[in-house]
CSV table of C-alpha atoms in Angstrom, one decimal:
chain,number,residue,atom,x,y,z
A,1,UNK,CA,61.1,12.2,76.3
A,2,UNK,CA,64.6,12.2,74.8
A,3,UNK,CA,65.3,10.8,71.3
A,4,UNK,CA,68.3,9.9,69.3
A,5,UNK,CA,68.5,13.5,68.1
A,6,UNK,CA,69.3,14.6,71.7
A,7,UNK,CA,72.4,12.3,71.9
A,8,UNK,CA,75.6,14.2,71.0
A,9,UNK,CA,77.3,13.2,67.7
A,10,UNK,CA,80.2,10.8,68.1
A,11,UNK,CA,82.9,13.4,67.6
A,12,UNK,CA,81.6,15.5,70.4
A,13,UNK,CA,82.6,12.7,72.8
A,14,UNK,CA,86.3,12.7,71.8
A,15,UNK,CA,87.6,15.6,73.9
A,16,UNK,CA,85.6,14.7,77.0
A,17,UNK,CA,87.0,11.1,76.8
A,18,UNK,CA,90.5,12.5,76.7
A,19,UNK,CA,89.8,14.9,79.6
A,20,UNK,CA,88.4,12.2,81.8
A,21,UNK,CA,91.2,9.7,81.0
A,22,UNK,CA,93.6,12.4,82.1
A,23,UNK,CA,91.7,12.8,85.3
A,24,UNK,CA,91.4,9.1,86.0
A,25,UNK,CA,95.1,8.1,85.7
A,26,UNK,CA,94.9,7.6,81.9
A,27,UNK,CA,92.9,4.4,81.9
A,28,UNK,CA,89.3,3.3,82.3
A,29,UNK,CA,87.1,0.3,81.5
A,30,UNK,CA,84.3,0.9,79.0
A,31,UNK,CA,81.7,0.8,81.7
A,32,UNK,CA,83.5,3.3,83.8
A,33,UNK,CA,84.1,5.6,80.8
A,34,UNK,CA,80.4,5.6,79.6
A,35,UNK,CA,79.2,6.6,83.1
A,36,UNK,CA,82.0,9.0,83.9
A,37,UNK,CA,82.1,10.9,80.6
A,38,UNK,CA,78.3,11.1,80.4
A,39,UNK,CA,78.2,12.6,83.9
A,40,UNK,CA,81.1,15.0,83.0
A,41,UNK,CA,79.1,16.2,79.9
A,42,UNK,CA,76.0,16.7,82.0
A,43,UNK,CA,73.8,14.4,79.9
A,44,UNK,CA,70.4,13.8,81.5
A,45,UNK,CA,69.2,10.4,82.5
A,46,UNK,CA,66.6,10.6,79.7
A,47,UNK,CA,69.4,11.1,77.1
A,48,UNK,CA,71.5,8.4,78.6
A,49,UNK,CA,68.6,5.9,78.4
A,50,UNK,CA,68.0,6.5,74.6
A,51,UNK,CA,68.5,3.3,72.6
A,52,UNK,CA,69.3,2.9,68.9
A,53,UNK,CA,69.5,0.4,66.1
A,54,UNK,CA,68.2,-3.1,65.4
A,55,UNK,CA,69.3,-4.5,68.8
A,56,UNK,CA,68.3,-1.4,70.8
A,57,UNK,CA,71.9,-0.6,71.8
A,58,UNK,CA,72.5,2.3,74.2
A,59,UNK,CA,73.0,5.3,72.0
A,60,UNK,CA,75.5,7.1,74.3
A,61,UNK,CA,77.6,4.0,74.6
A,62,UNK,CA,77.3,3.4,70.9
A,63,UNK,CA,78.5,6.8,69.8
A,64,UNK,CA,81.2,6.8,72.5
A,65,UNK,CA,82.5,3.6,71.0
A,66,UNK,CA,83.0,5.2,67.6
A,67,UNK,CA,84.7,8.2,69.3
A,68,UNK,CA,87.2,5.8,70.9
A,69,UNK,CA,87.7,4.1,67.5
A,70,UNK,CA,88.6,7.4,65.9
A,71,UNK,CA,90.9,8.3,68.8
A,72,UNK,CA,92.6,4.9,68.4
A,73,UNK,CA,93.1,5.4,64.7
A,74,UNK,CA,95.1,8.6,65.4
A,75,UNK,CA,97.2,6.9,68.1
A,76,UNK,CA,95.6,8.8,71.0
A,77,UNK,CA,94.1,5.6,72.7
A,78,UNK,CA,95.0,1.9,72.9
A,79,UNK,CA,92.8,-0.9,74.3
A,80,UNK,CA,93.5,-4.2,75.9
A,81,UNK,CA,91.6,-7.5,75.2
A,82,UNK,CA,89.8,-7.0,78.5
A,83,UNK,CA,88.2,-3.7,77.4
A,84,UNK,CA,90.5,-1.3,79.3
A,85,UNK,CA,91.2,1.8,77.3
A,86,UNK,CA,94.4,3.8,77.9
A,87,UNK,CA,95.5,7.3,76.9
A,88,UNK,CA,98.8,7.2,75.0
A,89,UNK,CA,101.6,9.7,75.5
A,90,UNK,CA,100.6,11.2,72.2
A,91,UNK,CA,96.9,11.4,73.2
A,92,UNK,CA,97.9,13.0,76.6
A,93,UNK,CA,99.8,15.7,74.8
A,94,UNK,CA,97.1,16.5,72.3
A,95,UNK,CA,95.2,19.8,72.5
A,96,UNK,CA,91.4,20.3,72.3
A,97,UNK,CA,91.9,21.7,68.8
A,98,UNK,CA,94.0,18.7,67.7
A,99,UNK,CA,91.3,16.4,69.0
A,100,UNK,CA,88.6,18.4,67.1
A,101,UNK,CA,90.6,17.7,63.9
A,102,UNK,CA,90.5,14.0,64.3
A,103,UNK,CA,87.1,13.5,62.7
A,104,UNK,CA,88.3,15.1,59.4
A,105,UNK,CA,91.7,13.4,59.5
A,106,UNK,CA,90.2,9.9,59.9
A,107,UNK,CA,87.7,10.5,57.2
A,108,UNK,CA,90.5,11.5,54.9
A,109,UNK,CA,92.3,8.3,55.7
A,110,UNK,CA,89.2,6.4,54.7
A,111,UNK,CA,88.5,8.3,51.6
A,112,UNK,CA,89.7,5.5,49.3
A,113,UNK,CA,87.4,3.0,51.0
A,114,UNK,CA,84.4,5.3,50.9
A,115,UNK,CA,85.0,6.0,47.2
A,116,UNK,CA,84.7,2.2,46.6
A,117,UNK,CA,81.6,2.0,48.6
A,118,UNK,CA,79.2,4.9,48.0
A,119,UNK,CA,76.7,3.6,50.5
A,120,UNK,CA,79.2,3.7,53.3
A,121,UNK,CA,80.2,7.2,52.3
A,122,UNK,CA,76.7,8.5,52.7
A,123,UNK,CA,76.4,6.9,56.1
A,124,UNK,CA,79.4,8.5,57.7
A,125,UNK,CA,78.2,11.5,59.6
A,126,UNK,CA,76.6,11.2,63.1
A,127,UNK,CA,76.8,7.4,63.2
A,128,UNK,CA,80.0,6.5,61.2
A,129,UNK,CA,81.2,3.0,60.5
A,130,UNK,CA,85.0,3.0,60.9
A,131,UNK,CA,87.1,0.7,58.9
A,132,UNK,CA,87.5,-1.7,61.9
A,133,UNK,CA,83.8,-2.0,62.6
A,134,UNK,CA,83.9,-5.7,61.5
A,135,UNK,CA,85.8,-6.5,64.7
A,136,UNK,CA,82.5,-6.6,66.6
A,137,UNK,CA,80.4,-8.2,63.9
A,138,UNK,CA,80.5,-11.5,65.9
A,139,UNK,CA,78.6,-9.8,68.7
A,140,UNK,CA,75.8,-8.9,66.4
A,141,UNK,CA,75.6,-12.5,65.2
A,142,UNK,CA,75.8,-13.9,68.7
A,143,UNK,CA,73.2,-11.5,70.0
A,144,UNK,CA,70.8,-12.5,67.2
A,145,UNK,CA,71.2,-16.2,68.4
A,146,UNK,CA,70.7,-15.3,72.0
A,147,UNK,CA,67.5,-13.4,71.4
A,148,UNK,CA,66.2,-16.3,69.3
A,149,UNK,CA,66.7,-18.8,72.2
A,150,UNK,CA,63.7,-20.1,74.1
A,151,UNK,CA,63.6,-18.6,77.7
A,152,UNK,CA,64.4,-22.0,79.2
A,153,UNK,CA,67.4,-22.4,76.9
A,154,UNK,CA,68.7,-19.0,77.7
A,155,UNK,CA,68.4,-19.9,81.4
A,156,UNK,CA,70.4,-23.1,80.9
A,157,UNK,CA,73.1,-21.1,79.0
A,158,UNK,CA,73.4,-18.7,81.9
A,159,UNK,CA,73.5,-21.7,84.3
A,160,UNK,CA,76.4,-23.1,82.3
A,161,UNK,CA,78.2,-19.8,82.2
A,162,UNK,CA,78.0,-19.3,85.9
A,163,UNK,CA,79.5,-22.8,86.4
A,164,UNK,CA,82.3,-22.0,84.0
A,165,UNK,CA,83.1,-19.0,86.2
A,166,UNK,CA,83.3,-21.0,89.4
A,167,UNK,CA,79.7,-21.2,90.7
A,168,UNK,CA,78.6,-24.4,92.3
A,169,UNK,CA,75.1,-25.7,93.1
A,170,UNK,CA,73.7,-23.6,90.3
A,171,UNK,CA,69.9,-24.3,90.0
A,172,UNK,CA,67.3,-22.7,87.8
A,173,UNK,CA,64.1,-22.3,89.8
A,174,UNK,CA,61.9,-20.7,87.1
A,175,UNK,CA,59.2,-20.0,89.7
A,176,UNK,CA,56.6,-17.5,88.6
A,177,UNK,CA,55.8,-14.7,91.0
A,178,UNK,CA,59.2,-15.0,92.7
A,179,UNK,CA,60.2,-11.4,92.2
A,180,UNK,CA,62.1,-12.1,89.0
A,181,UNK,CA,64.5,-14.6,90.6
A,182,UNK,CA,65.4,-17.3,88.1
A,183,UNK,CA,67.9,-19.3,90.0
A,184,UNK,CA,70.4,-19.7,92.8
A,185,UNK,CA,74.1,-20.6,93.0
A,186,UNK,CA,77.0,-20.6,95.4
A,187,UNK,CA,80.2,-18.7,94.5
A,188,UNK,CA,83.3,-20.1,96.2
A,189,UNK,CA,86.2,-17.6,96.6
A,190,UNK,CA,89.1,-19.2,98.4
A,191,UNK,CA,87.8,-20.0,101.9
A,192,UNK,CA,84.6,-18.1,101.5
A,193,UNK,CA,81.3,-19.0,99.9
A,194,UNK,CA,78.6,-16.6,98.8
A,195,UNK,CA,75.0,-17.6,98.2
A,196,UNK,CA,73.8,-15.7,95.0
A,197,UNK,CA,70.4,-15.2,93.5
A,198,UNK,CA,70.3,-14.4,89.8
A,199,UNK,CA,67.9,-13.3,87.1
A,200,UNK,CA,68.5,-13.9,83.4
A,201,UNK,CA,66.3,-12.3,80.9
A,202,UNK,CA,66.3,-11.7,77.2
A,203,UNK,CA,65.6,-8.1,76.5
A,204,UNK,CA,66.1,-6.1,73.3
A,205,UNK,CA,65.8,-2.8,75.1
A,206,UNK,CA,66.8,-1.1,78.4
A,207,UNK,CA,66.3,-2.5,81.9
A,208,UNK,CA,65.3,0.3,84.3
A,209,UNK,CA,65.8,0.9,88.0
A,210,UNK,CA,62.4,-0.5,88.8
A,211,UNK,CA,63.5,-4.0,87.7
A,212,UNK,CA,66.6,-3.7,89.9
A,213,UNK,CA,64.5,-2.6,92.9
A,214,UNK,CA,62.0,-5.4,92.4
A,215,UNK,CA,64.8,-8.0,92.2
A,216,UNK,CA,66.4,-6.6,95.4
A,217,UNK,CA,63.0,-6.8,97.2
A,218,UNK,CA,62.8,-10.5,96.3
A,219,UNK,CA,66.4,-10.9,97.8
A,220,UNK,CA,65.5,-9.6,101.2
A,221,UNK,CA,66.0,-12.1,103.9
A,222,UNK,CA,67.4,-14.7,101.5
A,223,UNK,CA,70.9,-13.4,100.5
A,224,UNK,CA,73.0,-10.3,100.2
A,225,UNK,CA,74.3,-11.1,96.7
A,226,UNK,CA,72.4,-10.7,93.5
A,227,UNK,CA,73.2,-10.9,89.8
A,228,UNK,CA,71.1,-9.8,86.8
A,229,UNK,CA,72.1,-11.0,83.3
A,230,UNK,CA,70.4,-9.6,80.3
A,231,UNK,CA,70.8,-9.3,76.5
A,232,UNK,CA,69.7,-5.7,76.7
A,233,UNK,CA,71.2,-2.7,78.3
A,234,UNK,CA,70.9,-1.0,81.7
A,235,UNK,CA,69.8,2.6,82.1
A,236,UNK,CA,72.0,4.9,84.2
A,237,UNK,CA,69.3,4.9,86.9
A,238,UNK,CA,69.4,1.1,87.0
A,239,UNK,CA,73.2,1.1,87.4
A,240,UNK,CA,72.9,3.7,90.2
A,241,UNK,CA,70.2,1.7,91.9
A,242,UNK,CA,72.3,-1.5,91.7
A,243,UNK,CA,75.1,0.1,93.8
A,244,UNK,CA,72.9,2.4,96.0
A,245,UNK,CA,74.4,3.1,99.4
A,246,UNK,CA,72.8,1.2,102.3
A,247,UNK,CA,71.3,-1.5,100.0
A,248,UNK,CA,72.7,-4.9,99.0
A,249,UNK,CA,74.7,-4.5,95.8
A,250,UNK,CA,73.5,-6.2,92.7
A,251,UNK,CA,76.0,-7.0,89.9
A,252,UNK,CA,74.8,-6.3,86.4
A,253,UNK,CA,75.8,-8.0,83.1
A,254,UNK,CA,74.4,-6.4,80.0
A,255,UNK,CA,74.4,-7.9,76.5
A,256,UNK,CA,77.8,-6.5,75.5
A,257,UNK,CA,79.4,-7.9,78.6
A,258,UNK,CA,77.5,-11.2,78.2
A,259,UNK,CA,79.0,-11.6,74.7
A,260,UNK,CA,82.5,-11.0,76.1
A,261,UNK,CA,81.9,-13.6,78.9
A,262,UNK,CA,80.8,-16.2,76.4
A,263,UNK,CA,83.8,-15.5,74.3
A,264,UNK,CA,86.1,-15.7,77.4
A,265,UNK,CA,84.8,-19.2,78.2
A,266,UNK,CA,84.5,-20.2,74.5
A,267,UNK,CA,80.8,-21.0,75.0
A,268,UNK,CA,79.4,-21.1,71.4
A,269,UNK,CA,82.3,-18.8,70.4
A,270,UNK,CA,85.5,-20.0,68.8
A,271,UNK,CA,88.6,-17.8,68.8
A,272,UNK,CA,91.5,-18.2,66.6
A,273,UNK,CA,94.7,-16.2,67.1
A,274,UNK,CA,98.4,-16.3,66.3
A,275,UNK,CA,100.4,-15.0,69.2
A,276,UNK,CA,103.1,-12.5,68.4
A,277,UNK,CA,104.8,-10.8,71.4
A,278,UNK,CA,106.7,-7.6,71.0
A,279,UNK,CA,107.9,-5.1,73.6
A,280,UNK,CA,106.7,-1.5,73.1
A,281,UNK,CA,109.3,0.7,74.6
A,282,UNK,CA,107.3,3.9,73.9
A,283,UNK,CA,104.4,2.6,76.0
A,284,UNK,CA,106.5,2.8,79.2
A,285,UNK,CA,107.2,6.5,78.7
A,286,UNK,CA,103.6,7.2,79.5
A,287,UNK,CA,103.6,6.0,83.0
């Protein structure tokens, strides 16, 4: 069984990220990147399923996030509010040797901060905490609240979230022995309507392929659309099972995506921002 020691250190993800962004038209979503880069690196399903930390985050995704943070600090990557990461002209021109030097360069930039915080200095090795780590502190606080909710309260929250995203006739069934189906809803897209069955569960670990298969089995004969919402993470096997050829596709929303959706609809999350719009002429040179 794979452990955290089997997961590559964060800096070993940097060059593969750049390589795959070059191959994918210079931009990818976080979900696309995690799957694509892990496959490119030949990581086994066992390694890709390893979890880590207080909230049992996926270790590969966690370390890849810090790799992106370091690449961003050196101007190799930029990201949008929607979680799309793009390779900059500078990043596209960087060599493997230059990428390998980023770890040391960023650590030098943070030397003053680490000198003021000896505890932080001793932690920066395989699981560094970049200077901008506070940007996602709100997700930790939100996740703690979600995990503390009663099951019925979490179901009501998911029901509200689905309504906010355009679902109608959203009902929580809560029937035991119903193959994990927690509710139903209708999604209206222009002139078309889709009947959707959903499952919403609070997990602190990983959701495997078996849970996806069981949910799909409960869907048979009732609908072709399914949605699983969880506070946990999905294993690579679960994501493949959700989109397996010849079977009804099931959409997956993990804890990280759930936090973003709640933020998007301002459900229990307040966002304050001052808009300042500038045109970046350099960015257009990369297309």
